[in-house]
């Protein structure tokens, strides 16, 4: 009997008050940590999308020089045709534009494609880069009419994850692009 009593004294349970304190601490930690994690996730996606477009611009430029022909990036909801409306968040394709039309036609090879961005992200371009971006054989951006093409593409995250933070991809007429952080997303 004496041994059994000693074993019972060594196995104590948790009181209700101790359990409530532990649950309160856990609740506070989750309240602080979960919003930070969702912001981290949105920022990671934002950077990933901006870097993907940046690398596809570099790929299109290098392919245009290598192939000695025009290479175009256009908005594409299905990965095989260019879209006449909508924004870049529907996805895009990079292809060799043999007839200099700015849209994919029969016999033109798709180099790579990007599927649609996650729901809520907005990705749009200003006037000259709203539909397509075209590189000539010298690696310079040109409109299908032959004029210089430059512009800014703005990428904003799904609200309210990272309200105010976004990225701009700035394209110069020389064909070079760069990424800049912005705080004007609404």
Short mmCIF file of N, CA and C in Angstrom, two decimals:
data_model
loop_
_atom_site.label_atom_id
_atom_site.label_comp_id
_atom_site.label_asym_id
_atom_site.label_seq_id
_atom_site.Cartn_x
_atom_site.Cartn_y
_atom_site.Cartn_z
N UNK A 1 0.81 -1.19 0.00
CA UNK A 1 0.00 0.00 0.00
C UNK A 1 0.85 1.25 0.00
N UNK A 2 1.93 1.18 0.70
CA UNK A 2 2.81 2.34 0.81
C UNK A 2 3.43 2.68 -0.56
N UNK A 3 3.81 1.68 -1.35
CA UNK A 3 4.38 1.90 -2.69
C UNK A 3 3.36 2.51 -3.64
N UNK A 4 2.15 2.06 -3.57
CA UNK A 4 1.11 2.58 -4.44
C UNK A 4 0.84 4.05 -4.13
N UNK A 5 0.87 4.41 -2.87
CA UNK A 5 0.65 5.80 -2.48
C UNK A 5 1.77 6.71 -3.01
N UNK A 6 3.02 6.24 -3.00
CA UNK A 6 4.15 7.01 -3.52
C UNK A 6 4.02 7.21 -5.03
N UNK A 7 3.59 6.18 -5.75
CA UNK A 7 3.43 6.29 -7.19
C UNK A 7 2.34 7.30 -7.54
N UNK A 8 1.27 7.33 -6.79
CA UNK A 8 0.19 8.27 -7.04
C UNK A 8 0.63 9.70 -6.78
N UNK A 9 1.46 9.93 -5.79
CA UNK A 9 1.95 11.27 -5.51
C UNK A 9 2.87 11.76 -6.63
N UNK A 10 3.61 10.88 -7.29
CA UNK A 10 4.51 11.24 -8.39
C UNK A 10 3.77 11.55 -9.67
N UNK A 11 2.55 11.10 -9.84
CA UNK A 11 1.77 11.32 -11.06
C UNK A 11 0.71 12.36 -10.79
N UNK A 12 1.08 13.60 -10.91
CA UNK A 12 0.11 14.67 -10.67
C UNK A 12 -0.53 15.07 -11.98
N UNK A 13 -1.74 15.54 -11.97
CA UNK A 13 -2.44 16.02 -13.15
C UNK A 13 -2.25 17.52 -13.31
N UNK A 14 -2.93 18.07 -14.29
CA UNK A 14 -2.88 19.50 -14.55
C UNK A 14 -4.18 20.10 -14.01
N UNK A 15 -4.04 21.20 -13.30
CA UNK A 15 -5.24 21.84 -12.78
C UNK A 15 -5.92 22.64 -13.87
N UNK A 16 -7.14 22.98 -13.63
CA UNK A 16 -7.91 23.75 -14.60
C UNK A 16 -7.28 25.13 -14.82
N UNK A 17 -6.79 25.74 -13.78
CA UNK A 17 -6.16 27.05 -13.89
C UNK A 17 -4.89 26.97 -14.73
N UNK A 18 -4.06 25.96 -14.53
CA UNK A 18 -2.84 25.79 -15.33
C UNK A 18 -3.20 25.59 -16.80
N UNK A 19 -4.23 24.84 -17.07
CA UNK A 19 -4.67 24.60 -18.44
C UNK A 19 -5.16 25.90 -19.09
N UNK A 20 -5.93 26.69 -18.35
CA UNK A 20 -6.43 27.96 -18.89
C UNK A 20 -5.29 28.94 -19.16
N UNK A 21 -4.29 28.99 -18.30
CA UNK A 21 -3.13 29.87 -18.51
C UNK A 21 -2.38 29.44 -19.76
N UNK A 22 -2.15 28.15 -19.91
CA UNK A 22 -1.45 27.63 -21.09
C UNK A 22 -2.23 27.94 -22.37
N UNK A 23 -3.55 27.77 -22.34
CA UNK A 23 -4.37 28.07 -23.51
C UNK A 23 -4.36 29.56 -23.82
N UNK A 24 -4.34 30.42 -22.81
CA UNK A 24 -4.29 31.86 -23.02
C UNK A 24 -2.98 32.27 -23.69
N UNK A 25 -1.87 31.71 -23.22
CA UNK A 25 -0.56 32.01 -23.81
C UNK A 25 -0.53 31.54 -25.27
N UNK A 26 -1.04 30.35 -25.53
CA UNK A 26 -1.09 29.81 -26.89
C UNK A 26 -1.96 30.70 -27.79
N UNK A 27 -3.09 31.18 -27.30
CA UNK A 27 -3.97 32.05 -28.07
C UNK A 27 -3.29 33.36 -28.43
N UNK A 28 -2.58 33.94 -27.48
CA UNK A 28 -1.86 35.18 -27.72
C UNK A 28 -0.77 34.97 -28.77
N UNK A 29 -0.02 33.89 -28.67
CA UNK A 29 1.03 33.60 -29.65
C UNK A 29 0.45 33.39 -31.05
N UNK A 30 -0.67 32.70 -31.14
CA UNK A 30 -1.30 32.50 -32.45
C UNK A 30 -1.85 33.81 -33.02
N UNK A 31 -2.40 34.66 -32.16
CA UNK A 31 -2.94 35.94 -32.62
C UNK A 31 -1.84 36.82 -33.21
N UNK A 32 -0.65 36.72 -32.67
CA UNK A 32 0.48 37.51 -33.18
C UNK A 32 1.11 36.82 -34.39
N UNK A 33 1.23 35.51 -34.37
CA UNK A 33 1.97 34.77 -35.40
C UNK A 33 1.24 34.54 -36.69
N UNK A 34 -0.05 34.27 -36.66
CA UNK A 34 -0.79 33.92 -37.87
C UNK A 34 -0.85 35.09 -38.86
N UNK A 35 -1.18 36.33 -38.45
CA UNK A 35 -1.14 37.43 -39.44
C UNK A 35 0.24 37.64 -40.02
N UNK A 36 1.28 37.50 -39.23
CA UNK A 36 2.63 37.66 -39.74
C UNK A 36 2.95 36.59 -40.77
N UNK A 37 2.48 35.38 -40.55
CA UNK A 37 2.73 34.29 -41.49
C UNK A 37 1.98 34.52 -42.79
N UNK A 38 0.74 35.01 -42.73
CA UNK A 38 0.00 35.27 -43.97
C UNK A 38 0.65 36.41 -44.75
N UNK A 39 1.18 37.40 -44.06
CA UNK A 39 1.89 38.49 -44.73
C UNK A 39 3.17 37.96 -45.37
N UNK A 40 3.87 37.07 -44.67
CA UNK A 40 5.09 36.46 -45.21
C UNK A 40 4.76 35.66 -46.47
N UNK A 41 3.68 34.90 -46.44
CA UNK A 41 3.27 34.10 -47.60
C UNK A 41 2.92 34.99 -48.78
N UNK A 42 2.16 36.06 -48.54
CA UNK A 42 1.80 36.97 -49.63
C UNK A 42 3.03 37.65 -50.21
N UNK A 43 3.96 38.06 -49.36
CA UNK A 43 5.20 38.68 -49.83
C UNK A 43 6.02 37.71 -50.67
N UNK A 44 6.06 36.45 -50.25
CA UNK A 44 6.81 35.43 -50.98
C UNK A 44 6.21 35.23 -52.37
N UNK A 45 4.89 35.15 -52.45
CA UNK A 45 4.23 35.01 -53.76
C UNK A 45 4.46 36.24 -54.63
N UNK A 46 4.37 37.40 -54.02
CA UNK A 46 4.60 38.66 -54.74
C UNK A 46 5.99 38.68 -55.36
N UNK A 47 7.00 38.34 -54.58
CA UNK A 47 8.37 38.29 -55.08
C UNK A 47 8.53 37.23 -56.17
N UNK A 48 7.90 36.10 -55.96
CA UNK A 48 7.99 35.01 -56.93
C UNK A 48 7.40 35.41 -58.28
N UNK A 49 6.22 36.04 -58.28
CA UNK A 49 5.59 36.46 -59.52
C UNK A 49 6.42 37.54 -60.23
N UNK A 50 6.91 38.50 -59.46
CA UNK A 50 7.73 39.57 -60.06
C UNK A 50 9.02 38.98 -60.66
N UNK A 51 9.66 38.08 -59.93
CA UNK A 51 10.90 37.46 -60.42
C UNK A 51 10.64 36.57 -61.64
N UNK A 52 9.49 35.91 -61.67
CA UNK A 52 9.16 35.08 -62.84
C UNK A 52 8.99 35.94 -64.08
N UNK A 53 8.25 37.05 -63.97
CA UNK A 53 8.10 37.93 -65.13
C UNK A 53 9.46 38.51 -65.54
N UNK A 54 10.25 38.92 -64.56
CA UNK A 54 11.58 39.47 -64.84
C UNK A 54 12.43 38.45 -65.59
N UNK A 55 12.42 37.19 -65.15
CA UNK A 55 13.23 36.16 -65.83
C UNK A 55 12.66 35.83 -67.21
N UNK A 56 11.34 35.90 -67.39
CA UNK A 56 10.76 35.65 -68.71
C UNK A 56 11.08 36.80 -69.67
N UNK A 57 11.18 38.02 -69.15
CA UNK A 57 11.61 39.13 -70.00
C UNK A 57 13.06 38.92 -70.46
N UNK A 58 13.91 38.50 -69.54
CA UNK A 58 15.31 38.22 -69.89
C UNK A 58 15.40 37.07 -70.89
N UNK A 59 14.58 36.04 -70.68
CA UNK A 59 14.57 34.90 -71.61
C UNK A 59 14.12 35.35 -73.00
N UNK A 60 13.05 36.13 -73.07
CA UNK A 60 12.55 36.60 -74.37
C UNK A 60 13.61 37.43 -75.09
N UNK A 61 14.29 38.28 -74.35
CA UNK A 61 15.33 39.12 -74.95
C UNK A 61 16.48 38.26 -75.50
N UNK A 62 16.93 37.32 -74.69
CA UNK A 62 18.05 36.48 -75.14
C UNK A 62 17.66 35.58 -76.30
N UNK A 63 16.42 35.08 -76.29
CA UNK A 63 15.94 34.24 -77.40
C UNK A 63 15.82 35.05 -78.69
N UNK A 64 15.40 36.31 -78.59
CA UNK A 64 15.29 37.15 -79.78
C UNK A 64 16.66 37.36 -80.40
N UNK A 65 17.66 37.59 -79.56
CA UNK A 65 19.03 37.78 -80.07
C UNK A 65 19.56 36.47 -80.65
N UNK A 66 19.36 35.38 -79.91
CA UNK A 66 19.87 34.08 -80.35
C UNK A 66 19.22 33.61 -81.65
N UNK A 67 17.91 33.78 -81.77
CA UNK A 67 17.18 33.31 -82.95
C UNK A 67 17.20 34.32 -84.10
N UNK A 68 17.65 35.53 -83.81
CA UNK A 68 17.69 36.61 -84.79
C UNK A 68 16.29 36.88 -85.37
N UNK A 69 15.30 36.89 -84.48
CA UNK A 69 13.92 37.16 -84.86
C UNK A 69 13.18 37.79 -83.69
N UNK A 70 12.02 38.30 -83.94
CA UNK A 70 11.20 38.91 -82.89
C UNK A 70 10.68 37.82 -81.93
N UNK A 71 10.74 38.11 -80.63
CA UNK A 71 10.16 37.24 -79.60
C UNK A 71 9.23 38.10 -78.76
N UNK A 72 8.03 37.58 -78.50
CA UNK A 72 6.97 38.34 -77.83
C UNK A 72 6.52 37.63 -76.55
N UNK A 73 6.16 38.45 -75.56
CA UNK A 73 5.45 37.96 -74.36
C UNK A 73 4.07 38.59 -74.44
N UNK A 74 3.03 37.76 -74.36
CA UNK A 74 1.67 38.30 -74.38
C UNK A 74 0.84 37.65 -73.28
N UNK A 75 -0.24 38.34 -72.91
CA UNK A 75 -1.17 37.80 -71.91
C UNK A 75 -1.86 36.57 -72.51
N UNK A 76 -2.01 35.53 -71.69
CA UNK A 76 -2.63 34.32 -72.20
C UNK A 76 -3.36 33.57 -71.09
N UNK A 77 -4.67 33.42 -71.21
CA UNK A 77 -5.41 32.69 -70.19
C UNK A 77 -5.29 31.17 -70.32
N UNK A 78 -4.89 30.69 -71.51
CA UNK A 78 -4.85 29.25 -71.73
C UNK A 78 -3.47 28.69 -72.06
N UNK A 79 -2.46 29.53 -72.11
CA UNK A 79 -1.10 29.06 -72.39
C UNK A 79 -0.82 28.75 -73.85
N UNK A 80 -1.78 29.10 -74.74
CA UNK A 80 -1.54 28.81 -76.15
C UNK A 80 -1.98 29.93 -77.10
N UNK A 81 -2.78 30.87 -76.63
CA UNK A 81 -3.21 31.99 -77.45
C UNK A 81 -3.05 33.30 -76.68
N UNK A 82 -2.91 34.40 -77.40
CA UNK A 82 -2.80 35.71 -76.76
C UNK A 82 -4.19 36.26 -76.48
N UNK A 83 -4.34 36.91 -75.34
CA UNK A 83 -5.62 37.50 -74.95
C UNK A 83 -5.70 38.94 -75.44
N UNK A 84 -6.86 39.35 -75.91
CA UNK A 84 -7.06 40.71 -76.37
C UNK A 84 -7.50 41.65 -75.26
N UNK A 85 -7.90 41.08 -74.12
CA UNK A 85 -8.36 41.91 -73.01
C UNK A 85 -7.87 41.32 -71.69
N UNK A 86 -8.14 42.02 -70.63
CA UNK A 86 -7.74 41.55 -69.30
C UNK A 86 -6.33 42.01 -68.95
N UNK A 87 -5.86 41.57 -67.80
CA UNK A 87 -4.55 41.95 -67.30
C UNK A 87 -3.58 40.78 -67.33
N UNK A 88 -2.36 41.05 -66.93
CA UNK A 88 -1.30 40.05 -66.95
C UNK A 88 -1.50 38.95 -65.90
N UNK A 89 -2.38 39.17 -64.91
CA UNK A 89 -2.59 38.15 -63.88
C UNK A 89 -3.25 36.89 -64.42
N UNK A 90 -3.77 36.92 -65.66
CA UNK A 90 -4.36 35.72 -66.26
C UNK A 90 -3.30 34.75 -66.79
N UNK A 91 -2.02 35.16 -66.73
CA UNK A 91 -0.92 34.33 -67.23
C UNK A 91 -0.36 34.92 -68.52
N UNK A 92 0.72 34.32 -69.01
CA UNK A 92 1.34 34.81 -70.24
C UNK A 92 2.13 33.72 -70.93
N UNK A 93 2.46 33.98 -72.19
CA UNK A 93 3.31 33.07 -72.96
C UNK A 93 4.44 33.86 -73.60
N UNK A 94 5.55 33.18 -73.83
CA UNK A 94 6.69 33.73 -74.56
C UNK A 94 6.80 32.91 -75.83
N UNK A 95 6.84 33.57 -76.99
CA UNK A 95 6.89 32.82 -78.25
C UNK A 95 7.69 33.59 -79.30
N UNK A 96 8.18 32.85 -80.29
CA UNK A 96 8.89 33.43 -81.44
C UNK A 96 7.84 33.94 -82.41
N UNK A 97 7.83 35.25 -82.65
CA UNK A 97 6.82 35.91 -83.49
C UNK A 97 7.39 36.09 -84.90
N UNK A 98 7.23 35.09 -85.74
CA UNK A 98 7.84 35.09 -87.07
C UNK A 98 7.22 36.11 -88.02
N UNK A 99 5.94 36.46 -87.82
CA UNK A 99 5.29 37.40 -88.73
C UNK A 99 5.16 38.82 -88.15
N UNK A 100 5.81 39.08 -87.02
CA UNK A 100 5.82 40.41 -86.38
C UNK A 100 4.44 40.98 -86.11
N UNK A 101 3.49 40.11 -85.71
CA UNK A 101 2.12 40.56 -85.47
C UNK A 101 1.85 40.89 -84.00
N UNK A 102 2.68 40.40 -83.10
CA UNK A 102 2.44 40.62 -81.69
C UNK A 102 1.48 39.61 -81.07
N UNK A 103 0.99 38.67 -81.88
CA UNK A 103 0.13 37.59 -81.37
C UNK A 103 0.54 36.30 -82.05
N UNK A 104 0.26 35.20 -81.37
CA UNK A 104 0.72 33.91 -81.86
C UNK A 104 -0.18 33.40 -82.99
N UNK A 105 0.45 32.93 -84.04
CA UNK A 105 -0.25 32.37 -85.20
C UNK A 105 0.30 30.99 -85.47
N UNK A 106 -0.29 30.28 -86.40
CA UNK A 106 0.14 28.94 -86.74
C UNK A 106 1.62 28.88 -87.11
N UNK A 107 2.30 27.88 -86.60
CA UNK A 107 3.70 27.68 -86.93
C UNK A 107 4.68 28.42 -86.03
N UNK A 108 4.19 29.27 -85.14
CA UNK A 108 5.08 29.99 -84.24
C UNK A 108 5.24 29.20 -82.94
N UNK A 109 6.47 29.08 -82.50
CA UNK A 109 6.81 28.21 -81.37
C UNK A 109 6.68 28.93 -80.03
N UNK A 110 5.96 28.27 -79.10
CA UNK A 110 5.87 28.78 -77.73
C UNK A 110 7.14 28.36 -77.00
N UNK A 111 7.82 29.31 -76.41
CA UNK A 111 9.07 29.04 -75.70
C UNK A 111 8.80 28.65 -74.26
N UNK A 112 7.93 29.40 -73.59
CA UNK A 112 7.53 29.06 -72.22
C UNK A 112 6.20 29.73 -71.92
N UNK A 113 5.55 29.28 -70.86
CA UNK A 113 4.25 29.83 -70.47
C UNK A 113 4.18 29.95 -68.95
N UNK A 114 3.39 30.88 -68.50
CA UNK A 114 3.13 31.08 -67.07
C UNK A 114 1.63 31.00 -66.85
N UNK A 115 1.19 30.13 -65.93
CA UNK A 115 -0.26 30.04 -65.67
C UNK A 115 -0.75 31.27 -64.89
N UNK A 116 -2.03 31.35 -64.70
CA UNK A 116 -2.65 32.48 -63.99
C UNK A 116 -2.10 32.60 -62.57
N UNK A 117 -2.04 33.84 -62.10
CA UNK A 117 -1.60 34.11 -60.74
C UNK A 117 -2.70 33.73 -59.75
N UNK A 118 -2.35 33.60 -58.49
CA UNK A 118 -3.33 33.28 -57.46
C UNK A 118 -4.44 34.33 -57.44
N UNK A 119 -5.61 33.92 -57.02
CA UNK A 119 -6.76 34.81 -56.94
C UNK A 119 -6.45 36.02 -56.06
N UNK A 120 -6.83 37.17 -56.54
CA UNK A 120 -6.66 38.40 -55.77
C UNK A 120 -5.48 39.24 -56.20
N UNK A 121 -4.46 38.64 -56.78
CA UNK A 121 -3.30 39.41 -57.24
C UNK A 121 -3.69 40.19 -58.49
N UNK A 122 -3.25 41.43 -58.59
CA UNK A 122 -3.49 42.21 -59.80
C UNK A 122 -2.14 42.52 -60.44
N UNK A 123 -2.09 42.40 -61.75
CA UNK A 123 -0.85 42.59 -62.49
C UNK A 123 -1.22 43.26 -63.81
N UNK A 124 -0.92 44.53 -63.93
CA UNK A 124 -1.32 45.27 -65.13
C UNK A 124 -0.14 46.08 -65.65
N UNK A 125 -0.22 46.43 -66.91
CA UNK A 125 0.81 47.24 -67.54
C UNK A 125 0.23 48.55 -68.03
N UNK A 126 1.07 49.59 -68.10
CA UNK A 126 0.58 50.85 -68.64
C UNK A 126 0.44 50.74 -70.16
N UNK A 127 0.10 51.80 -70.82
CA UNK A 127 -0.31 51.81 -72.23
C UNK A 127 0.53 50.94 -73.15
N UNK A 128 1.85 51.11 -73.16
CA UNK A 128 2.68 50.40 -74.14
C UNK A 128 2.96 48.94 -73.78
N UNK A 129 2.72 48.55 -72.56
CA UNK A 129 2.96 47.16 -72.16
C UNK A 129 1.70 46.52 -71.59
N UNK A 130 0.54 47.01 -72.00
CA UNK A 130 -0.71 46.47 -71.47
C UNK A 130 -1.12 45.16 -72.14
N UNK A 131 -0.67 44.92 -73.38
CA UNK A 131 -1.07 43.71 -74.11
C UNK A 131 0.08 42.76 -74.41
N UNK A 132 1.21 43.31 -74.80
CA UNK A 132 2.35 42.47 -75.18
C UNK A 132 3.65 43.24 -74.98
N UNK A 133 4.75 42.48 -74.94
CA UNK A 133 6.10 43.05 -74.93
C UNK A 133 6.86 42.32 -76.01
N UNK A 134 7.50 43.08 -76.89
CA UNK A 134 8.13 42.49 -78.06
C UNK A 134 9.61 42.89 -78.14
N UNK A 135 10.45 41.91 -78.35
CA UNK A 135 11.90 42.14 -78.51
C UNK A 135 12.29 41.86 -79.95
N UNK A 136 13.11 42.76 -80.51
CA UNK A 136 13.61 42.54 -81.87
C UNK A 136 14.92 41.74 -81.82
N UNK A 137 15.50 41.48 -82.96
CA UNK A 137 16.71 40.65 -83.06
C UNK A 137 17.92 41.28 -82.38
N UNK A 138 17.87 42.58 -82.08
CA UNK A 138 18.96 43.25 -81.37
C UNK A 138 18.73 43.28 -79.85
N UNK A 139 17.60 42.73 -79.41
CA UNK A 139 17.29 42.69 -77.98
C UNK A 139 16.63 43.95 -77.46
N UNK A 140 16.17 44.80 -78.37
CA UNK A 140 15.48 46.04 -77.97
C UNK A 140 13.98 45.81 -78.02
N UNK A 141 13.25 46.50 -77.15
CA UNK A 141 11.80 46.37 -77.18
C UNK A 141 11.23 47.28 -78.25
N UNK A 142 10.34 46.70 -79.04
CA UNK A 142 9.73 47.44 -80.16
C UNK A 142 8.25 47.11 -80.23
N UNK A 143 7.45 48.09 -80.52
CA UNK A 143 6.04 47.88 -80.82
C UNK A 143 5.94 47.21 -82.18
N UNK A 144 4.83 46.60 -82.50
CA UNK A 144 4.68 45.98 -83.81
C UNK A 144 4.72 47.03 -84.92
N UNK A 145 4.41 48.28 -84.58
CA UNK A 145 4.49 49.36 -85.57
C UNK A 145 5.93 49.82 -85.81
N UNK A 146 6.87 49.33 -84.97
CA UNK A 146 8.27 49.68 -85.14
C UNK A 146 8.78 50.70 -84.14
N UNK A 147 7.89 51.35 -83.40
CA UNK A 147 8.29 52.34 -82.40
C UNK A 147 8.89 51.69 -81.16
N UNK A 148 9.63 52.50 -80.40
CA UNK A 148 10.22 51.99 -79.16
C UNK A 148 9.11 51.63 -78.17
N UNK A 149 9.35 50.58 -77.43
CA UNK A 149 8.38 50.13 -76.44
C UNK A 149 9.03 50.18 -75.06
N UNK A 150 8.44 50.91 -74.16
CA UNK A 150 8.89 50.93 -72.77
C UNK A 150 7.65 51.13 -71.91
N UNK A 151 7.76 50.80 -70.65
CA UNK A 151 6.59 50.96 -69.79
C UNK A 151 6.81 50.34 -68.42
N UNK A 152 5.76 50.36 -67.65
CA UNK A 152 5.80 49.86 -66.29
C UNK A 152 4.65 48.89 -66.06
N UNK A 153 4.98 47.76 -65.46
CA UNK A 153 3.98 46.78 -65.08
C UNK A 153 3.89 46.81 -63.56
N UNK A 154 2.67 46.85 -63.03
CA UNK A 154 2.46 46.96 -61.59
C UNK A 154 1.81 45.68 -61.08
N UNK A 155 2.45 45.09 -60.06
CA UNK A 155 1.97 43.86 -59.43
C UNK A 155 1.59 44.17 -58.00
N UNK A 156 0.34 43.91 -57.65
CA UNK A 156 -0.15 44.15 -56.29
C UNK A 156 -0.71 42.86 -55.71
N UNK A 157 -0.50 42.64 -54.40
CA UNK A 157 -0.95 41.40 -53.77
C UNK A 157 -2.44 41.41 -53.49
N UNK A 158 -2.92 40.23 -53.14
CA UNK A 158 -4.31 40.10 -52.72
C UNK A 158 -4.51 40.87 -51.43
N UNK A 159 -5.53 41.70 -51.38
CA UNK A 159 -5.80 42.49 -50.17
C UNK A 159 -6.43 41.58 -49.13
N UNK A 160 -6.26 41.81 -47.88
CA UNK A 160 -5.48 42.85 -47.24
C UNK A 160 -4.12 42.35 -46.77
N UNK A 161 -3.63 41.24 -47.32
CA UNK A 161 -2.43 40.59 -46.81
C UNK A 161 -1.24 41.52 -46.65
N UNK A 162 -0.92 42.27 -47.66
CA UNK A 162 0.22 43.17 -47.60
C UNK A 162 -0.23 44.52 -48.15
N UNK A 163 -1.24 45.08 -47.53
CA UNK A 163 -1.82 46.32 -48.04
C UNK A 163 -0.75 47.38 -48.26
N UNK A 164 -0.76 47.94 -49.47
CA UNK A 164 0.16 49.01 -49.78
C UNK A 164 1.46 48.59 -50.41
N UNK A 165 1.87 47.34 -50.27
CA UNK A 165 3.15 46.90 -50.82
C UNK A 165 2.94 46.19 -52.15
N UNK A 166 3.79 46.52 -53.12
CA UNK A 166 3.70 45.89 -54.42
C UNK A 166 5.04 45.94 -55.12
N UNK A 167 5.06 45.56 -56.37
CA UNK A 167 6.28 45.59 -57.18
C UNK A 167 5.95 46.21 -58.52
N UNK A 168 6.92 46.92 -59.07
CA UNK A 168 6.84 47.42 -60.43
C UNK A 168 7.98 46.81 -61.22
N UNK A 169 7.67 46.39 -62.42
CA UNK A 169 8.69 45.94 -63.35
C UNK A 169 8.78 47.03 -64.40
N UNK A 170 9.92 47.68 -64.44
CA UNK A 170 10.12 48.83 -65.31
C UNK A 170 10.94 48.38 -66.50
N UNK A 171 10.39 48.58 -67.68
CA UNK A 171 11.01 48.12 -68.93
C UNK A 171 11.49 49.33 -69.73
N UNK A 172 12.77 49.34 -70.05
CA UNK A 172 13.31 50.45 -70.85
C UNK A 172 13.28 50.06 -72.33
N UNK A 173 13.40 51.06 -73.19
CA UNK A 173 13.37 50.80 -74.63
C UNK A 173 14.60 50.05 -75.12
N UNK A 174 15.64 50.01 -74.27
CA UNK A 174 16.83 49.23 -74.65
C UNK A 174 16.60 47.73 -74.44
N UNK A 175 15.48 47.38 -73.81
CA UNK A 175 15.16 45.98 -73.58
C UNK A 175 15.47 45.50 -72.17
N UNK A 176 16.13 46.32 -71.39
CA UNK A 176 16.46 45.93 -70.01
C UNK A 176 15.28 46.21 -69.09
N UNK A 177 15.16 45.39 -68.08
CA UNK A 177 14.09 45.59 -67.11
C UNK A 177 14.67 45.56 -65.70
N UNK A 178 13.91 46.12 -64.78
CA UNK A 178 14.30 46.09 -63.37
C UNK A 178 13.04 46.03 -62.52
N UNK A 179 13.22 45.57 -61.28
CA UNK A 179 12.11 45.46 -60.33
C UNK A 179 12.29 46.51 -59.26
N UNK A 180 11.20 47.19 -58.91
CA UNK A 180 11.23 48.18 -57.83
C UNK A 180 10.07 47.90 -56.87
N UNK A 181 10.33 48.08 -55.57
CA UNK A 181 9.26 47.96 -54.57
C UNK A 181 8.47 49.26 -54.58
N UNK A 182 7.15 49.12 -54.42
CA UNK A 182 6.28 50.30 -54.35
C UNK A 182 5.38 50.19 -53.12
N UNK A 183 4.83 51.31 -52.73
CA UNK A 183 3.91 51.33 -51.59
C UNK A 183 2.59 51.98 -51.99
N UNK A 184 2.26 51.94 -53.26
CA UNK A 184 1.05 52.61 -53.74
C UNK A 184 -0.06 51.65 -54.15
N UNK A 185 0.01 50.41 -53.78
CA UNK A 185 -1.08 49.49 -54.09
C UNK A 185 -2.26 49.84 -53.20
N UNK A 186 -3.44 49.76 -53.75
CA UNK A 186 -4.61 50.09 -52.94
C UNK A 186 -5.56 48.93 -52.85
#
